[in-house]
PDB file of C-alpha atoms in Angstrom:
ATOM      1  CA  UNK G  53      24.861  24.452 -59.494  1.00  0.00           C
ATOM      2  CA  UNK G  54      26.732  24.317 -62.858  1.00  0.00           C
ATOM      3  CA  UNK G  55      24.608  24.959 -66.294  1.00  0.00           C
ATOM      4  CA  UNK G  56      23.799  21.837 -67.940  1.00  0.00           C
ATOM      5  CA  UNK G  57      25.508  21.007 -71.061  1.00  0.00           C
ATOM      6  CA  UNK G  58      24.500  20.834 -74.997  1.00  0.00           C
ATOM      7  CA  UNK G  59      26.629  19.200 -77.542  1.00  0.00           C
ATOM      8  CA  UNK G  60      26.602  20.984 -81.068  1.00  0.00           C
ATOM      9  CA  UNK G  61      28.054  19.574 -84.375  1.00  0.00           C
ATOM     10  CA  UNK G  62      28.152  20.073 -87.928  1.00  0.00           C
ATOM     11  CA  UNK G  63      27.015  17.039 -89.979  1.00  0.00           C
ATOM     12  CA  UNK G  64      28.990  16.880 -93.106  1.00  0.00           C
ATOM     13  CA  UNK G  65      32.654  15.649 -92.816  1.00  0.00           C
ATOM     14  CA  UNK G  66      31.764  15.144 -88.807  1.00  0.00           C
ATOM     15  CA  UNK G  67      29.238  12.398 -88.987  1.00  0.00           C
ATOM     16  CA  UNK G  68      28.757  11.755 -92.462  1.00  0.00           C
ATOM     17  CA  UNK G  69      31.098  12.117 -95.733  1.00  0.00           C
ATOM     18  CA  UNK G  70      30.775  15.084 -97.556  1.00  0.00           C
ATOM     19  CA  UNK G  71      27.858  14.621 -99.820  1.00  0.00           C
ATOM     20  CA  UNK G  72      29.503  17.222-102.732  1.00  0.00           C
ATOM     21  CA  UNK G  73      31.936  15.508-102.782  1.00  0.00           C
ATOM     22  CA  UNK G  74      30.542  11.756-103.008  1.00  0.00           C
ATOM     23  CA  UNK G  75      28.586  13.443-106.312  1.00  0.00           C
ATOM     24  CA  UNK G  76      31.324  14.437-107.691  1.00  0.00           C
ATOM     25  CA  UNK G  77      32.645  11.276-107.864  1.00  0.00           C
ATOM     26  CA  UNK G  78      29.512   9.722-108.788  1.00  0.00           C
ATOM     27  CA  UNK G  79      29.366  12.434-112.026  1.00  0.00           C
ATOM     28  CA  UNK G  80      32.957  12.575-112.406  1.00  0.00           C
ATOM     29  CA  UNK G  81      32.951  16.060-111.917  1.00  0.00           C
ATOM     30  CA  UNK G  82      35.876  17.319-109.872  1.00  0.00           C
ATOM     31  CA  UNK G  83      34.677  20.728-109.712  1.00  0.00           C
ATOM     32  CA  UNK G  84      31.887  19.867-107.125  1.00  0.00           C
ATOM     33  CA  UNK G  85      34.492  18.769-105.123  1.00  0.00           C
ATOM     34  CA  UNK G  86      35.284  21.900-102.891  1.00  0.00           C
ATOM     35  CA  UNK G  87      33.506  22.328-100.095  1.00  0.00           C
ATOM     36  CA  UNK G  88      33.652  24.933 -96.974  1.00  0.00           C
ATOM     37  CA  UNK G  89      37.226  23.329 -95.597  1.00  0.00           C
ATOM     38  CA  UNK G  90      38.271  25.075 -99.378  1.00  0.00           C
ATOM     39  CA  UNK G  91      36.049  27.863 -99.466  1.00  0.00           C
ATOM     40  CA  UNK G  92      35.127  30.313 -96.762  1.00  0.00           C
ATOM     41  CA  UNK G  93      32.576  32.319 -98.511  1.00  0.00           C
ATOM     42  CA  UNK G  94      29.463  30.015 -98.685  1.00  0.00           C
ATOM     43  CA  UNK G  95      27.459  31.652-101.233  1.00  0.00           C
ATOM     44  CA  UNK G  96      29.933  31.876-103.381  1.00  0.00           C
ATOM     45  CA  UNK G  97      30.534  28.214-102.751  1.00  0.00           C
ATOM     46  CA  UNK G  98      26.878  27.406-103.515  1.00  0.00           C
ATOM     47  CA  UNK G  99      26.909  29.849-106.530  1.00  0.00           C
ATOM     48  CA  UNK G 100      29.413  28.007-108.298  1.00  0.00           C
ATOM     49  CA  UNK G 101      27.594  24.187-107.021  1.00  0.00           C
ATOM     50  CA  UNK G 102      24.517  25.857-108.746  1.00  0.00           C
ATOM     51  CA  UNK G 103      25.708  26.903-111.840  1.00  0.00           C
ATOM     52  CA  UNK G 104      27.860  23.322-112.570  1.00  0.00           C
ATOM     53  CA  UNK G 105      24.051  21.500-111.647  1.00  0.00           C
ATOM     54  CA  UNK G 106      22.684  23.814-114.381  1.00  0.00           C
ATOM     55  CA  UNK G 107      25.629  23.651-117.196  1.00  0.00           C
ATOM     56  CA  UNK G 108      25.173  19.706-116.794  1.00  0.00           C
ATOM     57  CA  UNK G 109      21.405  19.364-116.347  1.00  0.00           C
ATOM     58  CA  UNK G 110      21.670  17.909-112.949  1.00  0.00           C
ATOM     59  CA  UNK G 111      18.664  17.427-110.694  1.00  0.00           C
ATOM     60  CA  UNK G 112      17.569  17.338-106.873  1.00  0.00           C
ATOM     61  CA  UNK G 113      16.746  13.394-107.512  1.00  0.00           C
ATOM     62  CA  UNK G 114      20.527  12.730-109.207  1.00  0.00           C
ATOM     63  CA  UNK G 115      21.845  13.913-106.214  1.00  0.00           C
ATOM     64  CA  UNK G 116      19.185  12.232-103.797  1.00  0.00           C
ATOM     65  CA  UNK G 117      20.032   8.980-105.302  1.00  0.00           C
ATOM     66  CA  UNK G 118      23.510   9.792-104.406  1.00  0.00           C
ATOM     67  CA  UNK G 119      22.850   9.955-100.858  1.00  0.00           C
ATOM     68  CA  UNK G 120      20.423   6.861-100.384  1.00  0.00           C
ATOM     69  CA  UNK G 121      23.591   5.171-100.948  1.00  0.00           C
ATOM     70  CA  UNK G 122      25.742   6.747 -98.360  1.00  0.00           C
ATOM     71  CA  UNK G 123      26.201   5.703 -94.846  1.00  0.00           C
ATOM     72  CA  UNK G 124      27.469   7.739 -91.643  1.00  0.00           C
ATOM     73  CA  UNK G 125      31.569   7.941 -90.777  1.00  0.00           C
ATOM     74  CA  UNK G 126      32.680   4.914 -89.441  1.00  0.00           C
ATOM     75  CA  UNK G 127      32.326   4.872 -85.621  1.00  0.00           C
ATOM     76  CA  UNK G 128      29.429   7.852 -85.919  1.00  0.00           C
ATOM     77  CA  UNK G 129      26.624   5.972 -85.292  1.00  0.00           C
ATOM     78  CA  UNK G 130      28.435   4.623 -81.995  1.00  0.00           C
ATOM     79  CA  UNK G 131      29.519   7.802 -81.011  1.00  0.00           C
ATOM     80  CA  UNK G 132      25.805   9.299 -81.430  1.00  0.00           C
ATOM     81  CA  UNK G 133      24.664   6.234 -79.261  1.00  0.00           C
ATOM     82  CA  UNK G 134      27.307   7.429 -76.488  1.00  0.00           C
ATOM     83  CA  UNK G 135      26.463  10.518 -76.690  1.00  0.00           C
ATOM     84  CA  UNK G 136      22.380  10.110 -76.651  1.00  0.00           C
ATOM     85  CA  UNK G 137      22.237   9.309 -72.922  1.00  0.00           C
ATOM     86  CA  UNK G 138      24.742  11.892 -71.432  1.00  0.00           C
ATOM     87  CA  UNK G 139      23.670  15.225 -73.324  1.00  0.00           C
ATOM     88  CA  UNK G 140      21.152  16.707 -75.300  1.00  0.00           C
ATOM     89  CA  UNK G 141      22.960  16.854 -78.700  1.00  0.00           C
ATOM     90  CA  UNK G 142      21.478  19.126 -82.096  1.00  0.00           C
ATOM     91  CA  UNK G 143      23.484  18.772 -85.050  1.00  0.00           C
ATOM     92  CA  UNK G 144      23.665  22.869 -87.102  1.00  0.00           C
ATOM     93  CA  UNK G 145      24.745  22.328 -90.767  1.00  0.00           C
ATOM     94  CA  UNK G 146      24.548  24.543 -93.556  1.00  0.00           C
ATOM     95  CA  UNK G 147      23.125  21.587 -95.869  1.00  0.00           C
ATOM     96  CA  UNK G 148      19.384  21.179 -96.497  1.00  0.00           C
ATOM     97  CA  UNK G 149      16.706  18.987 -95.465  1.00  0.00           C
ATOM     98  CA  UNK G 150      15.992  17.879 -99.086  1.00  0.00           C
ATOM     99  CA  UNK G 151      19.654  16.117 -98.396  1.00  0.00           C
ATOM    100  CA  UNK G 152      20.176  15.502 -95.118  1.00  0.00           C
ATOM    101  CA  UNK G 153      16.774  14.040 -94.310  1.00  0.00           C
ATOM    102  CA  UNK G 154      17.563  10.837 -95.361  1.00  0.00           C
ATOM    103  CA  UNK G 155      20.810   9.994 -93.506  1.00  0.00           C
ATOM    104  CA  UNK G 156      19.335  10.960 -89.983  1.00  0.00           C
ATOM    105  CA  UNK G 157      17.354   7.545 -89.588  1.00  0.00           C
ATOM    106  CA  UNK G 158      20.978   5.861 -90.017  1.00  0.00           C
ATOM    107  CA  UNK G 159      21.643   8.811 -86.988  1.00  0.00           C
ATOM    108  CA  UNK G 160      18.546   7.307 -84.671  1.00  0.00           C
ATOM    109  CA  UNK G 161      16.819  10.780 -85.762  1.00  0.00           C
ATOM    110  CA  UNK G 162      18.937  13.195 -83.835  1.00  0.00           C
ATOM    111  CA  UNK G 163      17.396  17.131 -83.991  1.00  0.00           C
ATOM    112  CA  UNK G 164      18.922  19.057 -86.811  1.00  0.00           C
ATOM    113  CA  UNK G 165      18.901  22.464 -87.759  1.00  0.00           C
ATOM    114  CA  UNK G 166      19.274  23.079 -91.677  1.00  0.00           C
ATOM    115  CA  UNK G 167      18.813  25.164 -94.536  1.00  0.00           C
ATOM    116  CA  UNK G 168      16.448  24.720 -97.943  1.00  0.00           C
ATOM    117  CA  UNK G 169      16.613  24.483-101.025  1.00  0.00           C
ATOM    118  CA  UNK G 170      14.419  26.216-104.067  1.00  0.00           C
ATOM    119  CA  UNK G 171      13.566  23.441-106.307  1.00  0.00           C
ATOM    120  CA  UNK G 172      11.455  24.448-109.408  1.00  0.00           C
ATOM    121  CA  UNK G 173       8.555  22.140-111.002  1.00  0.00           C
ATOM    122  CA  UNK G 174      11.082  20.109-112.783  1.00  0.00           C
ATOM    123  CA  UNK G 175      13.338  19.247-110.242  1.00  0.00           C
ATOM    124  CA  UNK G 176      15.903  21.466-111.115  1.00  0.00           C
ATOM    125  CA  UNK G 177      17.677  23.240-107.663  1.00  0.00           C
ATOM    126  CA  UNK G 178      17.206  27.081-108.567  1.00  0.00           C
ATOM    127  CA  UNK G 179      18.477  28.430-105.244  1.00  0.00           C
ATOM    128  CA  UNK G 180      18.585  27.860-101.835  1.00  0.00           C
ATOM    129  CA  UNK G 181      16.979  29.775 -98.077  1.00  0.00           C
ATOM    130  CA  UNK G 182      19.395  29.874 -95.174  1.00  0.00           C
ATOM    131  CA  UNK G 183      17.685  30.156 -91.987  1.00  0.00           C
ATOM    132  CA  UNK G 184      19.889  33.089 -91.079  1.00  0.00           C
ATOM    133  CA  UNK G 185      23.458  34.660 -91.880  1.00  0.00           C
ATOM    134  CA  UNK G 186      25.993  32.950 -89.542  1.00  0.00           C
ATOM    135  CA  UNK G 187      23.160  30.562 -87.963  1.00  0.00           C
ATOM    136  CA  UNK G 188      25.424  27.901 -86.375  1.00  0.00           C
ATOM    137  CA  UNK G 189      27.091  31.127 -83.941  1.00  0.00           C
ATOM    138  CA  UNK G 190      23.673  32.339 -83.547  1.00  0.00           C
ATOM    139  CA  UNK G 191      22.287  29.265 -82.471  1.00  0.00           C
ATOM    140  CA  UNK G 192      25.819  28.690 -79.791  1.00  0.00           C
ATOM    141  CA  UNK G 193      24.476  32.186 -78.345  1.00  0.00           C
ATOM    142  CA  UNK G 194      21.072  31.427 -78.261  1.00  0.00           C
ATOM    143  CA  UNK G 195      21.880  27.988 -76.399  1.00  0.00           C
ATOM    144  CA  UNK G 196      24.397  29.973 -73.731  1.00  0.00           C
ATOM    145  CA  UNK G 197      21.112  32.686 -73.204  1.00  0.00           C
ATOM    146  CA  UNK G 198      19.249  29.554 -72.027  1.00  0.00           C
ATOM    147  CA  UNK G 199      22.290  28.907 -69.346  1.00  0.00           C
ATOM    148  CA  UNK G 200      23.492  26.114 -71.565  1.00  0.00           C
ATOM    149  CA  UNK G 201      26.934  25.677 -71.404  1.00  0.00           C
ATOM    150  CA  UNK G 202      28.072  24.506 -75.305  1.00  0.00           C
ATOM    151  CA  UNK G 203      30.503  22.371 -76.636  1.00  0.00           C
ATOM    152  CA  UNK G 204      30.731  22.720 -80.060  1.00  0.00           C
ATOM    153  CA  UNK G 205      32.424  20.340 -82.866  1.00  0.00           C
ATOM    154  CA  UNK G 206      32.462  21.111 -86.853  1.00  0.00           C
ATOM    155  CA  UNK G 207      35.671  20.835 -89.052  1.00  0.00           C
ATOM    156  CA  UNK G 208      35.224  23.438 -91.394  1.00  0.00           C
ATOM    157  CA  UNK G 209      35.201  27.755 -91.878  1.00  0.00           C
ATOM    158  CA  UNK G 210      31.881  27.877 -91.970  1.00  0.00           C
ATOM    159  CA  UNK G 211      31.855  25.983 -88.321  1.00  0.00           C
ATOM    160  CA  UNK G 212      34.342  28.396 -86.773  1.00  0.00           C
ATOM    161  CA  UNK G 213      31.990  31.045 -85.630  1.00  0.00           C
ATOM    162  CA  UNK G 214      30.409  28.491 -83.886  1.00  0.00           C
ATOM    163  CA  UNK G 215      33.441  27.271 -81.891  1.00  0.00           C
ATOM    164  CA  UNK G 216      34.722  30.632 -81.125  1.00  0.00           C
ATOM    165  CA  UNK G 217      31.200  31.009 -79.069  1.00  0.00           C
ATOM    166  CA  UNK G 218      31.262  27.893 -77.849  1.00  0.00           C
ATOM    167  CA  UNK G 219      32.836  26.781 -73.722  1.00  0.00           C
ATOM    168  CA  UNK G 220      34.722  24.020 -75.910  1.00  0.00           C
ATOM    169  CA  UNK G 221      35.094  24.296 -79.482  1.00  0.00           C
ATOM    170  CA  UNK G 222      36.809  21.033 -81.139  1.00  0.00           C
ATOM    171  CA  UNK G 223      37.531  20.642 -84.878  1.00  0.00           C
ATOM    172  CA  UNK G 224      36.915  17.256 -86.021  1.00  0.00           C
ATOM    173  CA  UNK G 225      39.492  16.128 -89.268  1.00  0.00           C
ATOM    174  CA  UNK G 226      39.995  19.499 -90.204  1.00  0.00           C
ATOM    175  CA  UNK G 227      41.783  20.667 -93.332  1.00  0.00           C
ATOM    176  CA  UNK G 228      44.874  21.687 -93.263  1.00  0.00           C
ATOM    177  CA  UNK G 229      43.955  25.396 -94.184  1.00  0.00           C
ATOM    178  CA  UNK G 230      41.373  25.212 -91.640  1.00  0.00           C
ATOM    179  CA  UNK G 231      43.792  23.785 -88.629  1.00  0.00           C
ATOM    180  CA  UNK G 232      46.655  26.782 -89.727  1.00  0.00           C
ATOM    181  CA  UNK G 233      43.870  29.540 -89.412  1.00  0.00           C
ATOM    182  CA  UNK G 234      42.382  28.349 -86.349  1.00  0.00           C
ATOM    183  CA  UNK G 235      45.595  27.268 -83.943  1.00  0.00           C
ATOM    184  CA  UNK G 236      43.334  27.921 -80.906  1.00  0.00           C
ATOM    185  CA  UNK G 237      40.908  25.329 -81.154  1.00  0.00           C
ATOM    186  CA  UNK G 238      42.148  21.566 -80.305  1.00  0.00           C
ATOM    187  CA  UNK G 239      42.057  18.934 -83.029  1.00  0.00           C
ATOM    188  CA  UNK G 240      40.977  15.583 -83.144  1.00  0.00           C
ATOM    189  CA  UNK G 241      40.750  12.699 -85.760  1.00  0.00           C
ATOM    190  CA  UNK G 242      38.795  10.253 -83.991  1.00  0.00           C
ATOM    191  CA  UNK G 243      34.974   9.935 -81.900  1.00  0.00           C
ATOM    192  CA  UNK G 244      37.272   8.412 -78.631  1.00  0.00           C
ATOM    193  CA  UNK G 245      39.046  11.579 -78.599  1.00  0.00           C
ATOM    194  CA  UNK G 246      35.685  13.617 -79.080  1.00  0.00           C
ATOM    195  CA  UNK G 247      34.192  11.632 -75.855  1.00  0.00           C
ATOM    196  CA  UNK G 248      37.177  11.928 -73.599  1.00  0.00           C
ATOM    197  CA  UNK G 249      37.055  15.631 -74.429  1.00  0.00           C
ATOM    198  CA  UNK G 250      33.607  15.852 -73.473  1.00  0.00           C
ATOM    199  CA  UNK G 251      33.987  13.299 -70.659  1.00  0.00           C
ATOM    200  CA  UNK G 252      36.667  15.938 -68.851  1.00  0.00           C
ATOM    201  CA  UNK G 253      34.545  18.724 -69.747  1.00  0.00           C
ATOM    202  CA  UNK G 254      31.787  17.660 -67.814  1.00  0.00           C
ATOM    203  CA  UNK G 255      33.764  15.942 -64.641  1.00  0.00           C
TER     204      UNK G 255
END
C-alpha cells in the first residue's frame, strides 16, 4: 500500500502577498521591503524589521491594520478549495500568529504552524519566539516518521530546507536568487501548475 500524502506550504508570497512588504508601502518605508527571497539569514532579517519598527515608533496594531486589508493571491483561495478534499494540507511559515491569524478565515481556516511575537504593554514588538531552528525541515521529517509521504511548496531560502526533505519540493514564484541557488527543485508561477504537479504525484 503506498503512504498517504500531506501537502506542506509556506504562506507568505505562496498564498498571500508578503505582508513586509505591503507595510512598507503603506509607511513608505522601502527598507521593510526585503524579505527571506533577499535575505537568507532570518534573524538577521528580523533584527533589522525590529530595529526600523523601533527608530519609527511603529506598533503591532499599525501593522495589524495593514493586514485586515489584505486578501489571499489571486486563485489561492480556489486552489485551497481543490486541495481541501484530496489531501490533508498544513501551511509552516516563519510569520506569527499575531499576523497571520487574521488572513486564515479568508483560507477556510486551514492548520498552520507559526512563530510569536514578544509584544510589550504598549504594543510595541520587542522580539519574537520561533518554535524551533529550521522548523519547516523539522516538521517535513517529522511528517515522513509518520509514513507520510510530503510534498512541499514555499518560494523562498528559508523554505528550502523544507523542499530538500520533502518526496516533491516545488518553489512557487521564486526570486530570481532563489531559482539560481536551487536549480534542482521545479518552478512554477501558477496554482494549475501546483495541482497538476500534485495530481501526477499521486496517480
Amino acid at each position: 500500500m503506498n503512504a498517504p500524502t500531506i501537502v506542506a506550504m509556506d504562506l507568505e508570497g505562496v498564498l498571500v502577498p508578503e505582508i513586509w512588504i505591503a507595510f512598507a508601502e503603506k509607511t513608505g518605508i522601502p527598507e521593510l521591503r526585503l524579505t527571506t527571497r533577499d535575505v537568507a539569514d532570518y534573524d538577521e532579517l528580523m533584527r533589522h524589521r525590529l530595529a526600523i519598527l523601533k527608530q519609527h515608533d511603529l506598533r503591532l496594531k499599525d501593522i495589524q491594520e495593514v493586514i485586515s486589508q489584505m486578501a489571499p493571491l489571486p486563485g489561492a483561495k480556489e486552489y485551497m478549495e481543490w486541495l481541501a478534499p484530496k489531501l490533508p494540507h498544513v501551511i509552516l511559515s516563519d510569520t506569527f500568529y499575531q499576523f497571520a491569524t487574521p488572513l486564515m478565515r479568508q483560507l477556510n481556516y486551514p492548520t498552520l504552524i507559526c512563530n510569536t511575537l514578544e509584544v510589550n504593554a504598549q504594543g510595541q514588538i520587542t522580539g519574537y519566539k520561533l518554535r524551533q531552528s529550521n522548523g519547516k525541515r523539522h516538521a517535513a521529517l517529522a511528517f515522513k516518521q509518520l509514513n507520510l509521504k510530503v510534498i512541499a511548496m514555499g518560494d523562498s531560502f528559508n523554505d528550502t530546507a523544507m523542499l530538500k526533505e520533502a518526496d516533491l519540493g516545488i518553489l512557487f514564484r521564486p526570486s530570481d536568487k532563489v531559482r539560481q541557488q536551487f536549480p534542482q527543485f521545479p518552478v512554477v508561477t501558477e496554482y494549475a501548475q501546483v495541482q497538476q504537479l500534485i495530481e501526477a504525484f499521486i496517480a
